[in-house]
Amino acid sequence: MDGLMLVVALIVLAIPVSIVILFFGQMGLRRRLGEAASEIRALRAQINVLHEGGEALKAPSERPAETENPASADMTPPPVPVRTSAAEAVTQPRTPGAAPPASAARPGPVAQALAAFVPWLQRNWFYAVSAASLALAGIFLVQYGVETGLLPPRARVAAALVFGAALIGAGEFIRRRFGDGAQAATVYLPSVFSGAGIVTLFGAVLSARLLYGLVGGGASMAGVVVIALVAIVLGWLHGPLLVAVGVIGAYGAPVVLDSASADTSPLLVYFAVVAALGLGVDTIRRWGWISALTLVLAYVMGSLLMHDLPSQSMWAAVVYFAVLPVMAVLFPARGLWPDHQGPMASIGAVSRLASGAKARGLEWPQFPTVMAFASVAASAFVLALFHAGQTAEIWLSIAALGGLAGLLTLWSVRAPALQDQALMPAAALLVSVWAQGAGRGDVFRRFAATYVDAPEAAFPWTVTILVAGGGVLSALAVWRSLKGGQVAVPWAVFAAVFAPAMAIMIELGWQPAVVIDPYPWALHAVALAVLMVGAAGRFADVDGPVRLRVSFAVMSALACLAFAFVIVLSDVALTVALAVTVLTAAALDRRWTLPPLSYFIAVGVVTLGYRLVIDPGLEFGRFGPLAGMLLAYGGTLAAFAAALWLLRPLRRPLSLLMLESAAWSTAGMTISLLIFRWIDQRFGGGHIETHWSMGLFATIWLGLALAQVYRTAGATGLLQKVRWILAGVFGLVAASAMTVGLTEANPLLHGAQTQHVLGPWGINTLAAAYLLPALVLLLGAWRMRSMDRQLRMALAGAGVALAAFWAALVIRHFWQGGDAMQLSAGITQPELYTYTIALLLVGAVLFYQALARGSAILRRAGLLVIGLAVAKVFMVDIPGLEGLVRVFSLLVLGLSLAALAWLDRWAQQRTEATPPGSAPPPLPPATD
């Protein structure tokens, strides 16, 4: 029953693939014959016209192309401009370095073939079944001998070899005696018999090796190679059907044969030889789908076999999957140096999909390029999975990924279509290294246990080897970039990114500083920085004044130094060191004109903002050592200011925007934190939720929100939206803190000990709670002139309101003291009178500014303040005042209002008499 199921499975596998192969072969042959017949008819018609009309022969330059041999014209029709599809690109012979064929609107032969697929299938399905049946007959001939024991092992293998040779002979006899052309009655039969014979021969050799152990590994491999060469020769004669049958049968033979051997790793070598067979036929005859079929079966069978391999043989699977992409790249090139032309597989496909119907004129990547891309991607994926194996195979897979990335980097010099393929094994290498540490693989465990049981053990070189490997790939990318071409800059970016990325992956997954100490690990980052400095020097020698690639290398060197700082320095020193790297980037930009360093400066500003606000953050600023706080915040502020000064003469809008907003916000945070620390030191702890702590907290977050709003002026698209979102979040945090300061922590509403006003009059906790956030709002409204006018007015209004509230609290603090600020203590008559005097003074100041500037808005604001003073006197003061105080208050109010009324009338008259656009009138003399 198991044998029957295997037969059914093999038939199901062989039928559809063989049908498709036969279908494409027949339709391509019909197309070529049809084109040849049409050309012959056209030539005959022209000859008849020339003979009948007696016309003179045309000039040689106008004469249509003729063939010297009519038979050759039947076999080789003149070229017809058809659109080259991915599957057809390899079917056309090409010379190394030739440009890809031009695209046209006419559909290719693949589309024409699909339209006739069903009719052909109905007529020719029996060819595939016949080939599968004959091949199974040869294989089960050996299987029958095993089951019955009628023949000794050598006789069984010999019978299979004789049967396979007989099938091949029968196919050759039919081809030579009856033909194999499209018009012959025996079409496809030679391929059917010869293909079945090839499969039978493969099965016989495998039986001799796996079932009976009659031959050694070398002899069996030699036999497989000989059979593969025979198949290539026969495929050249018989066509693609024979090759397809041979490839399918060769991969299917080990499935039918039941081997008792525990180690099936020799099958991987066998599969690699079969893959070379299929790719070898394709590289001669340019049947692209044969290569596709071969690689698909090679990966499927290799993956299935890999799961059954013993651990000591897993290295064979690593080698197998590393060799497959090398063959997929080299075989179509017919040499050791690829020459793939046309667009890259990734960029061509993405541009085609992104453009949609508008991209009909774009070229598809050629089939060898797509095939190599798919093979490299599949091998990179499989090799990345070996991070959980044994030590030897893990190192072998890492070496295979690195070697594949290095080879593709070298090969891309002469193969423009392969420029993107080194990214896949390189990315898989990074993932594999990280996963080895994160998944606690065998290599990582050996590394981590170096000094556990043997403190005197030698220095472990594991991470050093990995970092060195990343450096080698970056150096190769530098070499590739120096070779020039359209992708020289992307290769420079790859060189600048890969080696530091390798170190970062090791840090994230392995944390090597725990094992080898921080300083030795930091030296690895310093070594990478030296490598990037060398790359910058090489690029500078070549690029001249255009230093784009130099900028990338310099940014990478600075990033490596920053990474070393992260490893060895404390929180404060790290913050200062990162600030110094930002300043260094600005100085290098000023000295060597490196505009891309603006992006490094922007990232550095964001990183420093994260450190100042979150980690170690504001908590460290509030409660950490004063010297450390001053060094971290003051040093960062100084670095921002110096970098801003260095870049002022240059046109660097992004850097200037980021640095200026960061300088303002850092200055605000520094001042707020210093005030917080002074109050906390002066009056003791326990003031976390006081009015002044909430005010300082709101001041910091208001500064951060306004810094984000300021940065939106230089951002577009998604970045601008992100900045507005951040500004909204920071503003919401500040508003929440300010709300607590005005309600729960308001000294007017609560008389708790923690809400008492601390400090002398005018310079106390009220200023920290309400005046500082008011000044931040007013400064933002004044400084950010590009902001929306309504938003600026809202900021200014909120700032004025907070400032007015602070002034009112200052007056109450003067009369009541810091311990009786709550309203429940009542309001004295001098306090009420002081509020009135303050309102009148504010109104007078506004009137003065209105007259000096000729501003109608300020004049209206002065009238509003005066109106508030009048309302306060009549509604609040009079009921509460008594005696001469009441008389004196009303007298001062009356005289003040009379003077202000006269001044307002005079200002109106002078404003009406002044022509628009002229200077405002001078103030009236005191004698008037």
Short mmCIF file of C-alpha atoms in Angstrom, two decimals, residues 83 103 348-364:
data_model
loop_
_atom_site.label_atom_id
_atom_site.label_comp_id
_atom_site.label_asym_id
_atom_site.label_seq_id
_atom_site.Cartn_x
_atom_site.Cartn_y
_atom_site.Cartn_z
CA ARG A 83 8.05 41.92 -25.46
CA SER A 103 10.06 46.46 -24.46
CA GLY A 348 12.37 46.97 -10.90
CA ALA A 349 9.54 45.09 -9.22
CA VAL A 350 8.77 47.87 -6.74
CA SER A 351 8.73 50.57 -9.41
CA ARG A 352 6.53 48.42 -11.60
CA LEU A 353 4.02 47.75 -8.83
CA ALA A 354 4.06 51.35 -7.62
CA SER A 355 3.45 52.79 -11.07
CA GLY A 356 0.69 50.37 -12.03
CA ALA A 357 -0.75 50.82 -15.48
CA LYS A 358 1.44 53.84 -16.16
CA ALA A 359 4.58 51.69 -16.08
CA ARG A 360 3.94 49.65 -19.22
CA GLY A 361 7.09 51.04 -20.78
CA LEU A 362 9.30 50.01 -17.82
CA GLU A 363 11.58 47.02 -18.11
CA TRP A 364 11.09 43.98 -15.99
#
